[in-house]
Amino acid sequence: MPQHSTAQQQRNHHEHRDTPESAPASSITQAAAGALIAAVHTAAARIGFTASIAVTDQGGHLKAFDRADDAPFLTAEVALDKAWTAASFRIPTHTWNDLLANPQIAPLGGHPRVMAVGGGYPIIENGQYVGGLGISGGTYDQDQQAAEEALAALGFELPGN
């Protein structure tokens, strides 16, 4: 009977474990990201503005994006930064103004991607953070309202709800 090397014995040992060494990270699907963009455009039209919409995965990397034809070009960058901020810290972007008033947290306001304006939300599904949503094009209240409506319409959870 051939002898197995130590490396082979270790591989065999790991292959027969009952518990995984790590769990795969959940991320919003491309289909859900597209549906979220459509839901935001519907909400924005009802509210009365056009928008740029960014959806990121849980790591803040762009998953899907759309900018309405007449949305100002700067809204594209702002939407992406809102989605990144929401995914990175797992809190809505409108909460950042109060946070940045704290001198111990205020230095984060100097980070070029932190966006302390309403319209960014973490995307939460079944208690798991799966991405970030960023909307820009209306007032901060309009962006925030469109985000909440779109997330609720697709069954995503709102933080604190």
PDB file of C-alpha atoms in Angstrom:
ATOM      1  CA  MET A   1       0.000   0.000   0.000  1.00  0.00           C
ATOM      2  CA  PRO A   2       1.555   3.345  -0.997  1.00  0.00           C
ATOM      3  CA  GLN A   3       2.347   5.851   1.692  1.00  0.00           C
ATOM      4  CA  HIS A   4       0.674   9.267   1.450  1.00  0.00           C
ATOM      5  CA  SER A   5       2.783  12.353   1.857  1.00  0.00           C
ATOM      6  CA  THR A   6       2.143  14.648   4.797  1.00  0.00           C
ATOM      7  CA  ALA A   7       0.597  17.208   2.415  1.00  0.00           C
ATOM      8  CA  GLN A   8      -1.729  14.537   0.989  1.00  0.00           C
ATOM      9  CA  GLN A   9      -2.720  13.467   4.508  1.00  0.00           C
ATOM     10  CA  GLN A  10      -3.504  17.090   5.393  1.00  0.00           C
ATOM     11  CA  ARG A  11      -5.592  17.518   2.206  1.00  0.00           C
ATOM     12  CA  ASN A  12      -7.508  14.343   2.984  1.00  0.00           C
ATOM     13  CA  HIS A  13      -8.075  15.526   6.538  1.00  0.00           C
ATOM     14  CA  HIS A  14      -9.479  18.871   5.302  1.00  0.00           C
ATOM     15  CA  GLU A  15     -11.636  17.239   2.636  1.00  0.00           C
ATOM     16  CA  HIS A  16     -13.411  15.141   5.258  1.00  0.00           C
ATOM     17  CA  ARG A  17     -14.195  17.926   7.730  1.00  0.00           C
ATOM     18  CA  ASP A  18     -17.808  18.387   8.699  1.00  0.00           C
ATOM     19  CA  THR A  19     -17.545  22.146   9.189  1.00  0.00           C
ATOM     20  CA  PRO A  20     -16.437  24.599   6.531  1.00  0.00           C
ATOM     21  CA  GLU A  21     -13.463  26.814   7.253  1.00  0.00           C
ATOM     22  CA  SER A  22     -15.330  29.866   5.994  1.00  0.00           C
ATOM     23  CA  ALA A  23     -18.755  30.726   4.676  1.00  0.00           C
ATOM     24  CA  PRO A  24     -19.329  32.311   1.287  1.00  0.00           C
ATOM     25  CA  ALA A  25     -20.293  35.989   1.425  1.00  0.00           C
ATOM     26  CA  SER A  26     -23.779  36.848   0.262  1.00  0.00           C
ATOM     27  CA  SER A  27     -24.091  39.457  -2.451  1.00  0.00           C
ATOM     28  CA  ILE A  28     -26.980  41.049  -4.269  1.00  0.00           C
ATOM     29  CA  THR A  29     -27.622  39.312  -7.576  1.00  0.00           C
ATOM     30  CA  GLN A  30     -27.414  41.074 -10.919  1.00  0.00           C
ATOM     31  CA  ALA A  31     -31.149  40.463 -11.416  1.00  0.00           C
ATOM     32  CA  ALA A  32     -32.026  42.002  -8.037  1.00  0.00           C
ATOM     33  CA  ALA A  33     -29.715  44.973  -8.706  1.00  0.00           C
ATOM     34  CA  GLY A  34     -31.468  45.609 -12.039  1.00  0.00           C
ATOM     35  CA  ALA A  35     -34.899  45.326 -10.425  1.00  0.00           C
ATOM     36  CA  LEU A  36     -33.812  47.774  -7.733  1.00  0.00           C
ATOM     37  CA  ILE A  37     -32.685  50.290 -10.346  1.00  0.00           C
ATOM     38  CA  ALA A  38     -36.053  49.990 -12.123  1.00  0.00           C
ATOM     39  CA  ALA A  39     -37.909  50.435  -8.817  1.00  0.00           C
ATOM     40  CA  VAL A  40     -35.877  53.558  -7.995  1.00  0.00           C
ATOM     41  CA  HIS A  41     -36.621  55.090 -11.419  1.00  0.00           C
ATOM     42  CA  THR A  42     -40.340  54.414 -10.825  1.00  0.00           C
ATOM     43  CA  ALA A  43     -40.226  56.007  -7.359  1.00  0.00           C
ATOM     44  CA  ALA A  44     -38.180  58.981  -8.591  1.00  0.00           C
ATOM     45  CA  ALA A  45     -40.632  59.638 -11.446  1.00  0.00           C
ATOM     46  CA  ARG A  46     -43.555  59.549  -9.010  1.00  0.00           C
ATOM     47  CA  ILE A  47     -41.728  61.914  -6.635  1.00  0.00           C
ATOM     48  CA  GLY A  48     -40.723  64.218  -9.491  1.00  0.00           C
ATOM     49  CA  PHE A  49     -37.022  63.928 -10.263  1.00  0.00           C
ATOM     50  CA  THR A  50     -34.572  61.997 -12.429  1.00  0.00           C
ATOM     51  CA  ALA A  51     -31.717  60.084 -10.896  1.00  0.00           C
ATOM     52  CA  SER A  52     -28.453  58.294 -11.119  1.00  0.00           C
ATOM     53  CA  ILE A  53     -28.582  54.988  -9.279  1.00  0.00           C
ATOM     54  CA  ALA A  54     -25.688  52.820  -8.135  1.00  0.00           C
ATOM     55  CA  VAL A  55     -25.891  49.350  -6.615  1.00  0.00           C
ATOM     56  CA  THR A  56     -22.804  47.808  -5.052  1.00  0.00           C
ATOM     57  CA  ASP A  57     -22.061  44.381  -3.655  1.00  0.00           C
ATOM     58  CA  GLN A  58     -21.409  43.970   0.078  1.00  0.00           C
ATOM     59  CA  GLY A  59     -17.782  45.046  -0.436  1.00  0.00           C
ATOM     60  CA  GLY A  60     -18.766  48.356  -2.032  1.00  0.00           C
ATOM     61  CA  HIS A  61     -17.817  47.287  -5.580  1.00  0.00           C
ATOM     62  CA  LEU A  62     -20.139  48.461  -8.349  1.00  0.00           C
ATOM     63  CA  LYS A  63     -22.659  45.797  -9.369  1.00  0.00           C
ATOM     64  CA  ALA A  64     -25.093  47.874 -11.481  1.00  0.00           C
ATOM     65  CA  PHE A  65     -25.537  51.517 -12.466  1.00  0.00           C
ATOM     66  CA  ASP A  66     -27.911  53.702 -14.447  1.00  0.00           C
ATOM     67  CA  ARG A  67     -28.171  57.454 -15.029  1.00  0.00           C
ATOM     68  CA  ALA A  68     -31.328  58.979 -16.449  1.00  0.00           C
ATOM     69  CA  ASP A  69     -30.774  60.880 -19.691  1.00  0.00           C
ATOM     70  CA  ASP A  70     -31.280  64.286 -18.113  1.00  0.00           C
ATOM     71  CA  ALA A  71     -29.704  63.634 -14.706  1.00  0.00           C
ATOM     72  CA  PRO A  72     -26.727  65.941 -14.130  1.00  0.00           C
ATOM     73  CA  PHE A  73     -23.373  64.232 -14.695  1.00  0.00           C
ATOM     74  CA  LEU A  74     -22.156  64.815 -11.118  1.00  0.00           C
ATOM     75  CA  THR A  75     -25.046  62.687  -9.837  1.00  0.00           C
ATOM     76  CA  ALA A  76     -23.288  59.596 -11.200  1.00  0.00           C
ATOM     77  CA  GLU A  77     -20.298  59.971  -8.885  1.00  0.00           C
ATOM     78  CA  VAL A  78     -22.444  61.011  -5.920  1.00  0.00           C
ATOM     79  CA  ALA A  79     -24.731  57.971  -6.318  1.00  0.00           C
ATOM     80  CA  LEU A  80     -21.749  55.615  -6.405  1.00  0.00           C
ATOM     81  CA  ASP A  81     -20.209  57.213  -3.306  1.00  0.00           C
ATOM     82  CA  LYS A  82     -23.539  56.971  -1.444  1.00  0.00           C
ATOM     83  CA  ALA A  83     -23.809  53.270  -2.294  1.00  0.00           C
ATOM     84  CA  TRP A  84     -20.174  52.706  -1.271  1.00  0.00           C
ATOM     85  CA  THR A  85     -20.671  54.558   2.043  1.00  0.00           C
ATOM     86  CA  ALA A  86     -23.856  52.625   2.841  1.00  0.00           C
ATOM     87  CA  ALA A  87     -22.275  49.260   2.015  1.00  0.00           C
ATOM     88  CA  SER A  88     -19.015  50.039   3.808  1.00  0.00           C
ATOM     89  CA  PHE A  89     -20.505  51.124   7.111  1.00  0.00           C
ATOM     90  CA  ARG A  90     -23.887  49.335   6.888  1.00  0.00           C
ATOM     91  CA  ILE A  91     -25.830  52.449   7.826  1.00  0.00           C
ATOM     92  CA  PRO A  92     -27.886  54.913   5.765  1.00  0.00           C
ATOM     93  CA  THR A  93     -25.932  57.916   4.514  1.00  0.00           C
ATOM     94  CA  HIS A  94     -28.328  60.465   6.046  1.00  0.00           C
ATOM     95  CA  THR A  95     -27.132  59.388   9.511  1.00  0.00           C
ATOM     96  CA  TRP A  96     -23.597  60.600   8.801  1.00  0.00           C
ATOM     97  CA  ASN A  97     -24.221  64.309   9.519  1.00  0.00           C
ATOM     98  CA  ASP A  98     -24.954  63.511  13.170  1.00  0.00           C
ATOM     99  CA  LEU A  99     -22.029  61.076  13.337  1.00  0.00           C
ATOM    100  CA  LEU A 100     -19.579  63.591  11.902  1.00  0.00           C
ATOM    101  CA  ALA A 101     -20.553  66.081  14.628  1.00  0.00           C
ATOM    102  CA  ASN A 102     -18.679  63.804  17.043  1.00  0.00           C
ATOM    103  CA  PRO A 103     -15.033  64.980  17.145  1.00  0.00           C
ATOM    104  CA  GLN A 104     -13.833  61.382  17.435  1.00  0.00           C
ATOM    105  CA  ILE A 105     -15.589  60.412  14.192  1.00  0.00           C
ATOM    106  CA  ALA A 106     -15.267  63.734  12.338  1.00  0.00           C
ATOM    107  CA  PRO A 107     -11.928  62.800  10.683  1.00  0.00           C
ATOM    108  CA  LEU A 108     -13.822  60.246   8.551  1.00  0.00           C
ATOM    109  CA  GLY A 109     -15.515  63.221   6.881  1.00  0.00           C
ATOM    110  CA  GLY A 110     -12.223  63.843   5.122  1.00  0.00           C
ATOM    111  CA  HIS A 111     -12.367  60.511   3.325  1.00  0.00           C
ATOM    112  CA  PRO A 112     -13.050  61.306  -0.332  1.00  0.00           C
ATOM    113  CA  ARG A 113     -15.772  58.641  -0.708  1.00  0.00           C
ATOM    114  CA  VAL A 114     -17.754  59.159   2.513  1.00  0.00           C
ATOM    115  CA  MET A 115     -21.043  60.743   1.484  1.00  0.00           C
ATOM    116  CA  ALA A 116     -23.021  62.294   4.363  1.00  0.00           C
ATOM    117  CA  VAL A 117     -26.159  63.036   2.330  1.00  0.00           C
ATOM    118  CA  GLY A 118     -29.484  61.170   2.254  1.00  0.00           C
ATOM    119  CA  GLY A 119     -30.101  58.651  -0.514  1.00  0.00           C
ATOM    120  CA  GLY A 120     -27.712  55.827   0.387  1.00  0.00           C
ATOM    121  CA  TYR A 121     -28.837  52.638   2.120  1.00  0.00           C
ATOM    122  CA  PRO A 122     -27.315  49.283   2.883  1.00  0.00           C
ATOM    123  CA  ILE A 123     -29.210  46.511   1.103  1.00  0.00           C
ATOM    124  CA  ILE A 124     -30.351  43.942   3.658  1.00  0.00           C
ATOM    125  CA  GLU A 125     -31.914  40.604   2.761  1.00  0.00           C
ATOM    126  CA  ASN A 126     -32.938  38.101   5.432  1.00  0.00           C
ATOM    127  CA  GLY A 127     -30.783  39.926   7.973  1.00  0.00           C
ATOM    128  CA  GLN A 128     -27.697  39.752   5.718  1.00  0.00           C
ATOM    129  CA  TYR A 129     -25.979  42.820   4.293  1.00  0.00           C
ATOM    130  CA  VAL A 130     -25.765  42.081   0.570  1.00  0.00           C
ATOM    131  CA  GLY A 131     -24.896  45.470  -0.911  1.00  0.00           C
ATOM    132  CA  GLY A 132     -25.368  49.209  -1.017  1.00  0.00           C
ATOM    133  CA  LEU A 133     -27.807  51.477  -2.868  1.00  0.00           C
ATOM    134  CA  GLY A 134     -27.024  55.070  -3.788  1.00  0.00           C
ATOM    135  CA  ILE A 135     -29.382  57.567  -5.412  1.00  0.00           C
ATOM    136  CA  SER A 136     -28.586  61.103  -6.542  1.00  0.00           C
ATOM    137  CA  GLY A 137     -30.579  63.605  -8.546  1.00  0.00           C
ATOM    138  CA  GLY A 138     -33.223  65.012  -6.229  1.00  0.00           C
ATOM    139  CA  THR A 139     -32.995  66.741  -2.887  1.00  0.00           C
ATOM    140  CA  TYR A 140     -31.558  64.625  -0.105  1.00  0.00           C
ATOM    141  CA  ASP A 141     -35.154  63.989   1.103  1.00  0.00           C
ATOM    142  CA  GLN A 142     -36.261  62.917  -2.400  1.00  0.00           C
ATOM    143  CA  ASP A 143     -33.252  60.629  -2.846  1.00  0.00           C
ATOM    144  CA  GLN A 144     -33.880  59.086   0.584  1.00  0.00           C
ATOM    145  CA  GLN A 145     -37.608  58.618  -0.092  1.00  0.00           C
ATOM    146  CA  ALA A 146     -36.965  56.941  -3.457  1.00  0.00           C
ATOM    147  CA  ALA A 147     -34.433  54.585  -1.831  1.00  0.00           C
ATOM    148  CA  GLU A 148     -36.839  53.600   0.933  1.00  0.00           C
ATOM    149  CA  GLU A 149     -39.718  53.045  -1.513  1.00  0.00           C
ATOM    150  CA  ALA A 150     -37.631  50.934  -3.895  1.00  0.00           C
ATOM    151  CA  LEU A 151     -36.112  48.795  -1.141  1.00  0.00           C
ATOM    152  CA  ALA A 152     -39.540  48.199   0.424  1.00  0.00           C
ATOM    153  CA  ALA A 153     -41.152  47.446  -2.962  1.00  0.00           C
ATOM    154  CA  LEU A 154     -38.650  44.620  -3.530  1.00  0.00           C
ATOM    155  CA  GLY A 155     -38.877  43.242  -0.007  1.00  0.00           C
ATOM    156  CA  PHE A 156     -35.477  44.377   1.235  1.00  0.00           C
ATOM    157  CA  GLU A 157     -35.228  45.360   4.897  1.00  0.00           C
ATOM    158  CA  LEU A 158     -34.651  48.930   6.009  1.00  0.00           C
ATOM    159  CA  PRO A 159     -32.094  49.392   8.802  1.00  0.00           C
ATOM    160  CA  GLY A 160     -33.816  49.535  12.163  1.00  0.00           C
ATOM    161  CA  ASN A 161     -37.081  48.152  10.790  1.00  0.00           C
TER     162      ASN A 161
END
